[in-house]
Structure formats: C-alpha cells, structure tokens
PDB file of C-alpha atoms in Angstrom:
ATOM      1  CA  MET A   1     -12.972   4.404  -5.194  1.00  0.00           C
ATOM      2  CA  GLU A   2     -11.846   4.455  -1.562  1.00  0.00           C
ATOM      3  CA  ASP A   3     -13.464   1.037  -0.968  1.00  0.00           C
ATOM      4  CA  PHE A   4     -11.626  -0.300  -4.025  1.00  0.00           C
ATOM      5  CA  TRP A   5      -8.310   1.003  -2.627  1.00  0.00           C
ATOM      6  CA  GLU A   6      -8.969  -0.616   0.753  1.00  0.00           C
ATOM      7  CA  GLU A   7      -9.584  -3.974  -0.915  1.00  0.00           C
ATOM      8  CA  ASN A   8      -7.040  -3.837  -3.772  1.00  0.00           C
ATOM      9  CA  GLY A   9      -4.402  -1.335  -2.711  1.00  0.00           C
ATOM     10  CA  TYR A  10      -3.611   1.827  -4.589  1.00  0.00           C
ATOM     11  CA  ALA A  11      -4.138   0.495  -8.100  1.00  0.00           C
ATOM     12  CA  LEU A  12      -6.172   1.507 -11.110  1.00  0.00           C
ATOM     13  CA  ASP A  13      -9.862   0.672 -10.750  1.00  0.00           C
ATOM     14  CA  HIS A  14     -12.182  -0.788 -13.425  1.00  0.00           C
ATOM     15  CA  SER A  15     -12.498   2.633 -15.106  1.00  0.00           C
ATOM     16  CA  GLY A  16      -8.716   2.974 -15.442  1.00  0.00           C
ATOM     17  CA  GLN A  17      -8.374   5.643 -12.774  1.00  0.00           C
ATOM     18  CA  GLY A  18      -6.444   5.550  -9.536  1.00  0.00           C
ATOM     19  CA  PRO A  19      -4.874   7.621  -6.792  1.00  0.00           C
ATOM     20  CA  PHE A  20      -2.021  10.034  -7.303  1.00  0.00           C
ATOM     21  CA  ALA A  21      -0.043  12.145  -4.852  1.00  0.00           C
ATOM     22  CA  VAL A  22       1.840  15.434  -4.915  1.00  0.00           C
ATOM     23  CA  PHE A  23       4.728  15.981  -2.524  1.00  0.00           C
ATOM     24  CA  TYR A  24       6.475  19.312  -2.234  1.00  0.00           C
ATOM     25  CA  ARG A  25       9.129  20.900  -0.089  1.00  0.00           C
ATOM     26  CA  ARG A  26      10.419  24.442   0.178  1.00  0.00           C
ATOM     27  CA  ARG A  27      14.152  24.626  -0.375  1.00  0.00           C
ATOM     28  CA  THR A  28      16.438  27.436   0.689  1.00  0.00           C
ATOM     29  CA  GLY A  29      19.853  26.080  -0.271  1.00  0.00           C
ATOM     30  CA  PRO A  30      20.843  27.949  -3.410  1.00  0.00           C
ATOM     31  CA  PRO A  31      21.493  25.660  -6.373  1.00  0.00           C
ATOM     32  CA  HIS A  32      23.667  27.068  -9.098  1.00  0.00           C
ATOM     33  CA  ALA A  33      23.746  25.898 -12.699  1.00  0.00           C
ATOM     34  CA  THR A  34      26.586  27.116 -14.850  1.00  0.00           C
ATOM     35  CA  ALA A  35      25.078  26.160 -18.214  1.00  0.00           C
ATOM     36  CA  ILE A  36      21.349  25.607 -18.707  1.00  0.00           C
ATOM     37  CA  SER A  37      20.402  23.277 -21.550  1.00  0.00           C
ATOM     38  CA  GLY A  38      17.251  21.681 -22.949  1.00  0.00           C
ATOM     39  CA  ILE A  39      14.861  24.605 -22.409  1.00  0.00           C
ATOM     40  CA  ARG A  40      11.216  23.783 -23.219  1.00  0.00           C
ATOM     41  CA  THR A  41       9.175  26.790 -24.295  1.00  0.00           C
ATOM     42  CA  ASP A  42       6.525  27.773 -26.828  1.00  0.00           C
ATOM     43  CA  ASP A  43       8.768  30.626 -27.992  1.00  0.00           C
ATOM     44  CA  PRO A  44      11.949  29.430 -29.752  1.00  0.00           C
ATOM     45  CA  ASP A  45      13.563  32.862 -29.264  1.00  0.00           C
ATOM     46  CA  VAL A  46      13.277  32.449 -25.486  1.00  0.00           C
ATOM     47  CA  GLY A  47      14.805  28.977 -25.704  1.00  0.00           C
ATOM     48  CA  GLN A  48      17.744  30.296 -27.729  1.00  0.00           C
ATOM     49  CA  ALA A  49      18.252  33.260 -25.396  1.00  0.00           C
ATOM     50  CA  VAL A  50      18.337  31.070 -22.272  1.00  0.00           C
ATOM     51  CA  GLU A  51      20.354  28.142 -23.692  1.00  0.00           C
ATOM     52  CA  GLY A  52      23.804  28.078 -22.096  1.00  0.00           C
ATOM     53  CA  THR A  53      23.124  30.781 -19.502  1.00  0.00           C
ATOM     54  CA  GLY A  54      23.704  30.358 -15.754  1.00  0.00           C
ATOM     55  CA  LEU A  55      21.103  30.129 -13.009  1.00  0.00           C
ATOM     56  CA  LEU A  56      21.171  30.845  -9.282  1.00  0.00           C
ATOM     57  CA  MET A  57      17.995  30.358  -7.199  1.00  0.00           C
ATOM     58  CA  ALA A  58      17.736  31.576  -3.625  1.00  0.00           C
ATOM     59  CA  GLU A  59      14.429  29.859  -2.738  1.00  0.00           C
ATOM     60  CA  TYR A  60      12.374  27.304  -4.617  1.00  0.00           C
ATOM     61  CA  TYR A  61      10.126  24.265  -4.221  1.00  0.00           C
ATOM     62  CA  THR A  62      10.901  20.712  -5.221  1.00  0.00           C
ATOM     63  CA  VAL A  63       7.828  18.809  -6.325  1.00  0.00           C
ATOM     64  CA  SER A  64       7.299  15.083  -6.846  1.00  0.00           C
ATOM     65  CA  LEU A  65       4.226  13.723  -8.587  1.00  0.00           C
ATOM     66  CA  LEU A  66       3.473  10.056  -7.886  1.00  0.00           C
ATOM     67  CA  THR A  67       1.101   8.351 -10.340  1.00  0.00           C
ATOM     68  CA  PRO A  68      -0.434   4.872 -10.026  1.00  0.00           C
ATOM     69  CA  GLU A  69       1.255   3.585 -13.201  1.00  0.00           C
ATOM     70  CA  ASP A  70       4.023   4.603 -15.599  1.00  0.00           C
ATOM     71  CA  PRO A  71       2.875   7.706 -17.533  1.00  0.00           C
ATOM     72  CA  ALA A  72       4.698   6.406 -20.617  1.00  0.00           C
ATOM     73  CA  THR A  73       2.304   3.452 -20.856  1.00  0.00           C
ATOM     74  CA  ASP A  74      -0.797   4.409 -18.840  1.00  0.00           C
ATOM     75  CA  PRO A  75      -3.211   7.024 -20.261  1.00  0.00           C
ATOM     76  CA  PHE A  76      -4.605   7.996 -16.841  1.00  0.00           C
ATOM     77  CA  SER A  77      -1.147   8.587 -15.345  1.00  0.00           C
ATOM     78  CA  ALA A  78      -0.060  10.473 -18.476  1.00  0.00           C
ATOM     79  CA  GLY A  79      -3.146  12.684 -18.120  1.00  0.00           C
ATOM     80  CA  VAL A  80      -2.317  13.420 -14.477  1.00  0.00           C
ATOM     81  CA  VAL A  81       1.211  14.531 -15.448  1.00  0.00           C
ATOM     82  CA  ARG A  82      -0.067  16.561 -18.413  1.00  0.00           C
ATOM     83  CA  ASP A  83      -2.686  18.370 -16.316  1.00  0.00           C
ATOM     84  CA  PHE A  84      -0.239  18.989 -13.451  1.00  0.00           C
ATOM     85  CA  VAL A  85       2.352  20.564 -15.744  1.00  0.00           C
ATOM     86  CA  ALA A  86      -0.350  22.531 -17.605  1.00  0.00           C
ATOM     87  CA  ALA A  87      -1.498  24.025 -14.279  1.00  0.00           C
ATOM     88  CA  PHE A  88       1.820  25.910 -14.256  1.00  0.00           C
ATOM     89  CA  GLY A  89       1.276  27.227 -17.779  1.00  0.00           C
ATOM     90  CA  GLU A  90       3.552  24.718 -19.503  1.00  0.00           C
ATOM     91  CA  SER A  91       2.961  21.851 -21.884  1.00  0.00           C
ATOM     92  CA  ALA A  92       4.216  18.399 -20.873  1.00  0.00           C
ATOM     93  CA  GLN A  93       6.502  16.923 -23.520  1.00  0.00           C
TER      94      GLN A  93
END
C-alpha cells in the first residue's frame, strides 16, 4: 500500500482501501452551550433529559478524522468513520 501511495498519492487502491488520519488537540478554553439540541443516544429518555440543557466544559479534545473519500459515497471511508465513532461507544448516524 505504501508503494501505491508513493506512485499515486493518497488515494484508494485497487481493493478500495486507502489512508486515513486522525488529528487531535487538547483544548482548555471553556466552551459554553446554552441550549443543547440534537442528542444522539440509544436511550430516548437520556435524549429527552439532555435536550435543551446547558453545557460548560473545562477541558476537552477536538478530533478531526480525515478519510480518503467522502464517507457519504465511499464504503471504505464510511467504515472508517463508523469504526472510529464506535470505538467511543457510540453508533455513527
């Protein structure tokens, strides 16, 4: 795969797979949300309880996931996003 990337750039190879990258950064500036909306959870009661509440975070990480193609149209990229989100115990929707 590395030889393919050297010759063709970071693109999907013949098997439909390609490179992806994860970038993260620790943040310490406290963001504050006054009304949370659009909660995704397996438990509808949790979603209802959190909807409209406020949020203040003292420390957190921002994470960017870069896939080789658009996850909306590429199965490999969609799988990378799905597996990444699932690693945190969530389902990608």
